[in-house]
Short mmCIF file of C-alpha atoms in Angstrom, two decimals:
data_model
loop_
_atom_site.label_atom_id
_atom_site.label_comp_id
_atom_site.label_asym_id
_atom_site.label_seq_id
_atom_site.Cartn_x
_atom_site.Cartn_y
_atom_site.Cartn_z
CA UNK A 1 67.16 196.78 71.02
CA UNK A 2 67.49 200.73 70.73
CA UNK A 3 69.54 201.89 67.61
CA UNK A 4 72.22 204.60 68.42
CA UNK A 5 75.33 205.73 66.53
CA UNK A 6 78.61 206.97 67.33
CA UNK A 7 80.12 210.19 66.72
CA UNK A 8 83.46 208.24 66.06
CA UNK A 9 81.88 207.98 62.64
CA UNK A 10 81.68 211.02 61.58
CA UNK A 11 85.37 213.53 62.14
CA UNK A 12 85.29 217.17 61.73
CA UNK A 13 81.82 217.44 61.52
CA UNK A 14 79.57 219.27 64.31
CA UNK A 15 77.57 217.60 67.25
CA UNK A 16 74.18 219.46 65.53
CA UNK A 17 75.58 217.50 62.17
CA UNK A 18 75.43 214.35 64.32
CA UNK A 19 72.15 214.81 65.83
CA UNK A 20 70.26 215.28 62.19
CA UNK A 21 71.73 212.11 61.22
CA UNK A 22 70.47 210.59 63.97
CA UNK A 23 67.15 211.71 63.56
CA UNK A 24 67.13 211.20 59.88
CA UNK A 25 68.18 207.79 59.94
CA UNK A 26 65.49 206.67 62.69
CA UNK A 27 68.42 206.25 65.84
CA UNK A 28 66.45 206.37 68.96
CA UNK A 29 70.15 207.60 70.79
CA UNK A 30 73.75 209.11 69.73
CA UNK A 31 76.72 208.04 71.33
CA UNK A 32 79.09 210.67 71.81
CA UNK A 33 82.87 210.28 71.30
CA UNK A 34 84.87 212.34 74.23
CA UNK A 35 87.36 214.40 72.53
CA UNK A 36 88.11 217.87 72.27
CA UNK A 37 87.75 217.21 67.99
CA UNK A 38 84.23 216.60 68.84
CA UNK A 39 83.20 219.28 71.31
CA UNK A 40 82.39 216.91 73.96
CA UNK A 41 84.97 216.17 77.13
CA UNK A 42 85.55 217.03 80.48
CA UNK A 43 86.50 220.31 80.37
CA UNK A 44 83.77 221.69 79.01
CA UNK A 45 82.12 224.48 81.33
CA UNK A 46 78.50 224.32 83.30
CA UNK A 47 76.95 226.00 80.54
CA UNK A 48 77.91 224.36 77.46
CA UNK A 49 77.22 220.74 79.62
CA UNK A 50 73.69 222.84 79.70
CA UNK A 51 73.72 223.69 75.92
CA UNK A 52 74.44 220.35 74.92
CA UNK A 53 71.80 218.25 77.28
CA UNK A 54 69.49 220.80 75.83
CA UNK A 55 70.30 220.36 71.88
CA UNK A 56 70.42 216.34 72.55
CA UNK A 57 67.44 216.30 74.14
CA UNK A 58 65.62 218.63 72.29
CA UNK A 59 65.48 216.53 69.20
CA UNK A 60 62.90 214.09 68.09
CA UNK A 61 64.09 210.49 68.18
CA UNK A 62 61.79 207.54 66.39
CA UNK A 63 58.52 206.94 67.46
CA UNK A 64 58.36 204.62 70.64
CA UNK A 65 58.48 200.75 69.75
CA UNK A 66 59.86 201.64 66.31
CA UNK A 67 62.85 200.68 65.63
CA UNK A 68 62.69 200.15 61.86
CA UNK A 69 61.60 203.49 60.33
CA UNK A 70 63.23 206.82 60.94
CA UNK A 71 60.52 209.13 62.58
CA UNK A 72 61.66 211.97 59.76
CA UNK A 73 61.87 211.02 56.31
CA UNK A 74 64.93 213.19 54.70
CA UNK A 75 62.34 215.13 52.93
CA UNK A 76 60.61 215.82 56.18
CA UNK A 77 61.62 217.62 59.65
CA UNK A 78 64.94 216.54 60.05
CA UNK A 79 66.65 218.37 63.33
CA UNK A 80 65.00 219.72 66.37
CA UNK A 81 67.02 222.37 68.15
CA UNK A 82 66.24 224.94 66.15
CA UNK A 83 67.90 227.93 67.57
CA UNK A 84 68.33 226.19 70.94
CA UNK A 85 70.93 223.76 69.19
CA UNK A 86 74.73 223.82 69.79
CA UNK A 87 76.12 226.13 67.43
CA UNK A 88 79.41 225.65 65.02
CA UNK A 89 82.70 227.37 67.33
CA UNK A 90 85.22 226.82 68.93
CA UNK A 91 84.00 223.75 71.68
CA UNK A 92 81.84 222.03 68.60
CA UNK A 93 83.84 221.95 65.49
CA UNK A 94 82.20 223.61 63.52
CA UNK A 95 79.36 222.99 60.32
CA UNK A 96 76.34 223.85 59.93
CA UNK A 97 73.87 223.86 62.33
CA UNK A 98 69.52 222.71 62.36
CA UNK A 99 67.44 224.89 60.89
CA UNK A 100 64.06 223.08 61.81
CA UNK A 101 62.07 223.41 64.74
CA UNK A 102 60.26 220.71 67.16
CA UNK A 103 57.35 223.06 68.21
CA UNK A 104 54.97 221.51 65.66
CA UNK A 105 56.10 217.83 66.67
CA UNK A 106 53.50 215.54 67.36
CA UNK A 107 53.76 214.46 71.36
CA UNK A 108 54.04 210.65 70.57
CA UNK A 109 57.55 211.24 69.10
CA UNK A 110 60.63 210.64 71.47
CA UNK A 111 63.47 212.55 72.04
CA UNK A 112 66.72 211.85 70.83
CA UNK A 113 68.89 210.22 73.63
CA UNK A 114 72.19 210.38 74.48
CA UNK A 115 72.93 206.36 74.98
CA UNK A 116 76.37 207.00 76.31
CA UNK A 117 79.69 208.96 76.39
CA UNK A 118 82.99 206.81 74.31
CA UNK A 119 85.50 207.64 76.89
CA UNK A 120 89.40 206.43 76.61
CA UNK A 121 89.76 205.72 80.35
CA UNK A 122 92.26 202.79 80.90
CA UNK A 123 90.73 201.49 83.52
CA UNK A 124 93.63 198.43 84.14
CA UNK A 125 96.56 199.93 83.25
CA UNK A 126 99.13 199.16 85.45
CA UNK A 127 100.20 202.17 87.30
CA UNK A 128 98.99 204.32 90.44
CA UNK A 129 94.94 204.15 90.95
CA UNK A 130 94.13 208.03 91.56
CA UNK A 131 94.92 209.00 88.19
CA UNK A 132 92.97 207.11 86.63
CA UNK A 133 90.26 207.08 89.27
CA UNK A 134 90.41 210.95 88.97
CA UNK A 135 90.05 210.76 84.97
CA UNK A 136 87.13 208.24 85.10
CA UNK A 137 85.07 210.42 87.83
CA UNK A 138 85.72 213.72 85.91
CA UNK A 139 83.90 211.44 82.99
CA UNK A 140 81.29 210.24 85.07
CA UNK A 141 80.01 213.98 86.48
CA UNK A 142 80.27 214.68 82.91
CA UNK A 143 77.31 212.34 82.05
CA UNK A 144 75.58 212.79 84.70
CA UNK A 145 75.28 216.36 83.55
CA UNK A 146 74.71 215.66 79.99
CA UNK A 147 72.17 212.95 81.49
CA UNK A 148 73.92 210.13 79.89
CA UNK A 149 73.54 207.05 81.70
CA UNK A 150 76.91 205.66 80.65
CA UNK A 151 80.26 205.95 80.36
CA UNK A 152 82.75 203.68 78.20
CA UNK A 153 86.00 202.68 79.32
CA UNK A 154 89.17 200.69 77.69
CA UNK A 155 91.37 197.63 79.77
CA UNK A 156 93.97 199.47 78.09
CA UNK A 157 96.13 196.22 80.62
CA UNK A 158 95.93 193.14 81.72
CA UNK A 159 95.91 194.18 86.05
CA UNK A 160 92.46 192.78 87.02
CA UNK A 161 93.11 194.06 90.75
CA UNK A 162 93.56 197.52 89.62
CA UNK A 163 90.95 197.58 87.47
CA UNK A 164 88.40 195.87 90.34
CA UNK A 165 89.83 198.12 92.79
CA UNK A 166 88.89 201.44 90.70
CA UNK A 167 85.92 200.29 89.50
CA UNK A 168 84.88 200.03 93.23
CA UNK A 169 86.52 203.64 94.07
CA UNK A 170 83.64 205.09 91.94
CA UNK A 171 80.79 202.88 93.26
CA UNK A 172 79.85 205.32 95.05
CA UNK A 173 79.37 208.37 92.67
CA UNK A 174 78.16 205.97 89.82
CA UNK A 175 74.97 205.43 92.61
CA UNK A 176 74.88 209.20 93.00
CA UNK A 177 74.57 209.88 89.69
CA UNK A 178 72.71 206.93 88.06
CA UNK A 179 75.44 206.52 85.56
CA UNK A 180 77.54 203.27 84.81
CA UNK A 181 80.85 202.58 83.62
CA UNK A 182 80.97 200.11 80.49
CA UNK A 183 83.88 198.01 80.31
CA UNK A 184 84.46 197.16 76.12
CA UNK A 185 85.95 194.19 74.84
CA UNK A 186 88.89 195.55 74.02
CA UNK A 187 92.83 195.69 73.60
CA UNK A 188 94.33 193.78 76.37
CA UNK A 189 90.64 192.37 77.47
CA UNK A 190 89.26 191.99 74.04
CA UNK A 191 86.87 189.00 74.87
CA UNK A 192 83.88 188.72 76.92
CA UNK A 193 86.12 186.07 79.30
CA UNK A 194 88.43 188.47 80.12
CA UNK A 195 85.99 191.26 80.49
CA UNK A 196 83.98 188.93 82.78
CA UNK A 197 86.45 188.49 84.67
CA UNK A 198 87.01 191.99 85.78
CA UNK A 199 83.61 192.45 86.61
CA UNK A 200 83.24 189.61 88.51
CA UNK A 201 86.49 190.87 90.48
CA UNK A 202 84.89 194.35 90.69
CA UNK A 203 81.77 193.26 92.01
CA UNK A 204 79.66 195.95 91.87
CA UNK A 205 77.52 195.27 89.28
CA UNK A 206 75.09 198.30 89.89
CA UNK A 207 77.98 200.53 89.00
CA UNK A 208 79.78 198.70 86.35
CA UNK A 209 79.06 196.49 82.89
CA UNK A 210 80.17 195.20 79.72
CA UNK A 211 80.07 196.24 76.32
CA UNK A 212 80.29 194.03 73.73
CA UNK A 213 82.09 195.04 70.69
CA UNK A 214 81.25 192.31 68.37
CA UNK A 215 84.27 192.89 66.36
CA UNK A 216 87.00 192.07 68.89
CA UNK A 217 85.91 189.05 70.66
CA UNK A 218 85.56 187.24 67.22
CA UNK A 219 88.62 188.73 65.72
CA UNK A 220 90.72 186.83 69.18
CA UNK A 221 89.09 184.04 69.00
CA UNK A 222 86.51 183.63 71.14
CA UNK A 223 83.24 182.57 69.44
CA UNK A 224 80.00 184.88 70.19
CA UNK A 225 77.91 182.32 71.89
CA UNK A 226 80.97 181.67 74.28
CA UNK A 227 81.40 185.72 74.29
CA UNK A 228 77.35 186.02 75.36
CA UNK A 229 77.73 182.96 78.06
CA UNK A 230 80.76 184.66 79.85
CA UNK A 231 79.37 187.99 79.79
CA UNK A 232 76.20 186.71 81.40
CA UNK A 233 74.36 189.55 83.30
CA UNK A 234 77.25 191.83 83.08
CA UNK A 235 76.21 192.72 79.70
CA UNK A 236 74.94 195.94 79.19
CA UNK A 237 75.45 197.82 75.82
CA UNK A 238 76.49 196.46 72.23
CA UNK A 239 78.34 197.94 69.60
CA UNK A 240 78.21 196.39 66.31
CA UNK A 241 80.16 196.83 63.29
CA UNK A 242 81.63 194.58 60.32
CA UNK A 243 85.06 194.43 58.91
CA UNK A 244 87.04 192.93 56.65
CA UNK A 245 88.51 190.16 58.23
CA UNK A 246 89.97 188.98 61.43
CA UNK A 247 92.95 190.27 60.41
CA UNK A 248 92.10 193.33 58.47
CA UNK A 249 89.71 195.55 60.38
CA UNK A 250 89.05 198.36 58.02
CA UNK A 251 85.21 198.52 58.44
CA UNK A 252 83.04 197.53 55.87
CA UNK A 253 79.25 197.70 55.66
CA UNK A 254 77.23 195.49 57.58
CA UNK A 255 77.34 192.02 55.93
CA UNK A 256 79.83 192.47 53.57
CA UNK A 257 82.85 191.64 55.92
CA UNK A 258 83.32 188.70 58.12
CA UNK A 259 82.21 189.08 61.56
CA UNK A 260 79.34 187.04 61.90
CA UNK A 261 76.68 189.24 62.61
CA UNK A 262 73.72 186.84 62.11
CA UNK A 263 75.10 184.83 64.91
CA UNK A 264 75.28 187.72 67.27
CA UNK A 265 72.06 189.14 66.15
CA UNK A 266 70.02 185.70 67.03
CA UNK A 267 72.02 185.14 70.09
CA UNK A 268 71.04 189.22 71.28
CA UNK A 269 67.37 188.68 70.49
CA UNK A 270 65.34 189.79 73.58
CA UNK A 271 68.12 192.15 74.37
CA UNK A 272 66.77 195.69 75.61
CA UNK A 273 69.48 197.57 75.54
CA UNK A 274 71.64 200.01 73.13
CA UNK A 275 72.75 198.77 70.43
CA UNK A 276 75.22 201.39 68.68
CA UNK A 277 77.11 201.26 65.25
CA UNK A 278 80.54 202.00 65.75
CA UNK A 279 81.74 203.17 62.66
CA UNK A 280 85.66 204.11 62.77
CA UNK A 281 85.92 206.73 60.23
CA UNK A 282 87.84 208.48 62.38
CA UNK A 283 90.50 205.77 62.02
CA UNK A 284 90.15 204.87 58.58
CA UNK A 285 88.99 208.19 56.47
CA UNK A 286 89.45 206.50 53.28
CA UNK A 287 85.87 204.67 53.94
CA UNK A 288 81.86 205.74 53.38
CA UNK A 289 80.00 208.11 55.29
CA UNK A 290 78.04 207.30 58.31
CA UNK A 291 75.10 207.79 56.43
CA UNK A 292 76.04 205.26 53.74
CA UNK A 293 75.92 202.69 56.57
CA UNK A 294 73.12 203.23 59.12
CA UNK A 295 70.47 201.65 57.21
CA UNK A 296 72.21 198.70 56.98
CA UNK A 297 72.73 198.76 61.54
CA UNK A 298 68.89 199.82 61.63
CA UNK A 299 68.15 196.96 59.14
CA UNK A 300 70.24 194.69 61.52
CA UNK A 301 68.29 195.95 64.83
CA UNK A 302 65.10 195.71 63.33
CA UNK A 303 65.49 192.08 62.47
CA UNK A 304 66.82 191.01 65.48
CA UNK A 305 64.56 192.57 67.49
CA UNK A 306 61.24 190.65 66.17
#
């Protein structure tokens, strides 16, 4: 497993902000909420897309095959843009910006990767197809220049046909580009049955996948083993999380709430992919910093990927 956080977790605070946390709490990747609040969405122009593949990429990630430790220590080289890095205005948000340079970075470090872009796509709504097949392809050329190789997308409804049918209109640029779309378990498709079924409908599984938010599945229902064994080899990204309660979602840190994350954890073991803590300050300000709850995701990761 690779350990990756989203921006979601941490409002009002700058894309530079997001990549020092990532690199001070040992992520490997950042996955980056599209919004114009975060500096990051469609309309951005060719040379901010630059500027931001640049910053992203320019920063040292953990070591390879370490996915324990954080490469940095806080008291040590924290952020690696330097003066190359994505500065506070009007298209990032704002905050401060690294200070630190990479130059003097041993070569064995990696670079901080971009795992994939949060996008709000509904990709079975009911309604007309080129809208949304416009809004999901605008996303898609977005990663491909910000060389993400994902992009997330809601059901946001229940129209399996639709949602096969667009997936399949973008087939073709997702093998262009060598980006995917990630279906989450989500609103109207919150477990990995539904999910699976789409995909299998679609049935291009080059193009498309299936990300697992642990949280929803559970909170319907559906128990992880059965979420895992309907997925199957659709499954391609993980976002994991705690909460309260089925019924009470305000997040929590990890094992303190009720989704049963040692469950998931021994069910993901071998997994490869990202794993990403979603943590939905965004939605519920009251709660800790991001900061306050990565050690406990990189904690999870770690012992689930032995």
């Amino acid at each position: 497993m690779r350990l990756a956080f989203s921006t979601l977790g941490m409002p009002g605070q700058s894309l530079d902000e997001a990549i020092a946390t990532a690199v001070e709490y040992g992520c490997a990747g950042l996955e980056l909420r599209l919004h114009p609040d975060t500096g990051v969405h469609a309309g951005l122009s060719a040379q901010r897309r630059a500027a931001i593949r640049a910053t992203v990429g320019g920063a040292p990630g953990t070591r390879p095959g370490d996915a324990q430790n954080p490469a940095f220590s806080a008291g040590g080289a924290q952020t690696g843009p330097g003066s190359g890095g994505v500065q506070a205005g009007p298209e990032s948000g704002g905050g401060r910006s690294p200070a630190s340079s990479t130059a003097d970075l041993p070569a064995e470090v990696a670079r901080l990767e971009i795992s994939a872009l949060a996008g709000y796509v509904r990709i079975a709504v009911a309604g007309p197809d080129e809208p949304v097949v416009r809004a999901l392809r605008e996303d898609l050329l977005l990663a491909a220049d910000l060389g993400a190789p994902a992009v997330r997308v809601f059901p946001g409804g229940q129209d399996v046909e639709a949602g096969a049918r667009r997936l399949r209109a973008v087939a073709g640029l997702c093998a262009e580009s060598g980006v995917r779309v990630l279906v989450e378990t989500h609103d109207a498709m919150p477990t990995g049955a539904a999910v699976g079924r789409l995909l299998d409908a679609a049935g291009v599984p080059e193009a498309a996948g299936a990300l697992w938010d642990v949280l929803h599945p559970w909170r319907h229902g559906e128990e992880p083993a059965r979420t895992l064994e309907a997925l199957g080899e659709h499954l391609a990204y993980v976002q994991v999380k705690d909460a309260i309660s089925a019924t009470d979602t305000t997040p929590v840190p990890m094992w303190e709430g009720g989704v049963p994350l040692d469950e998931c954890g021994d069910l993901l073991r071998g997994f490869g992919g990202w794993v990403s803590l979603e943590w939905e300050r965004t939605w519920y300000p009251q709660v800790a910093p991001v900061e306050e709850i990565l050690p406990g995701a990189r904690e999870w990761v770690a012992r689930f990927s032995a």
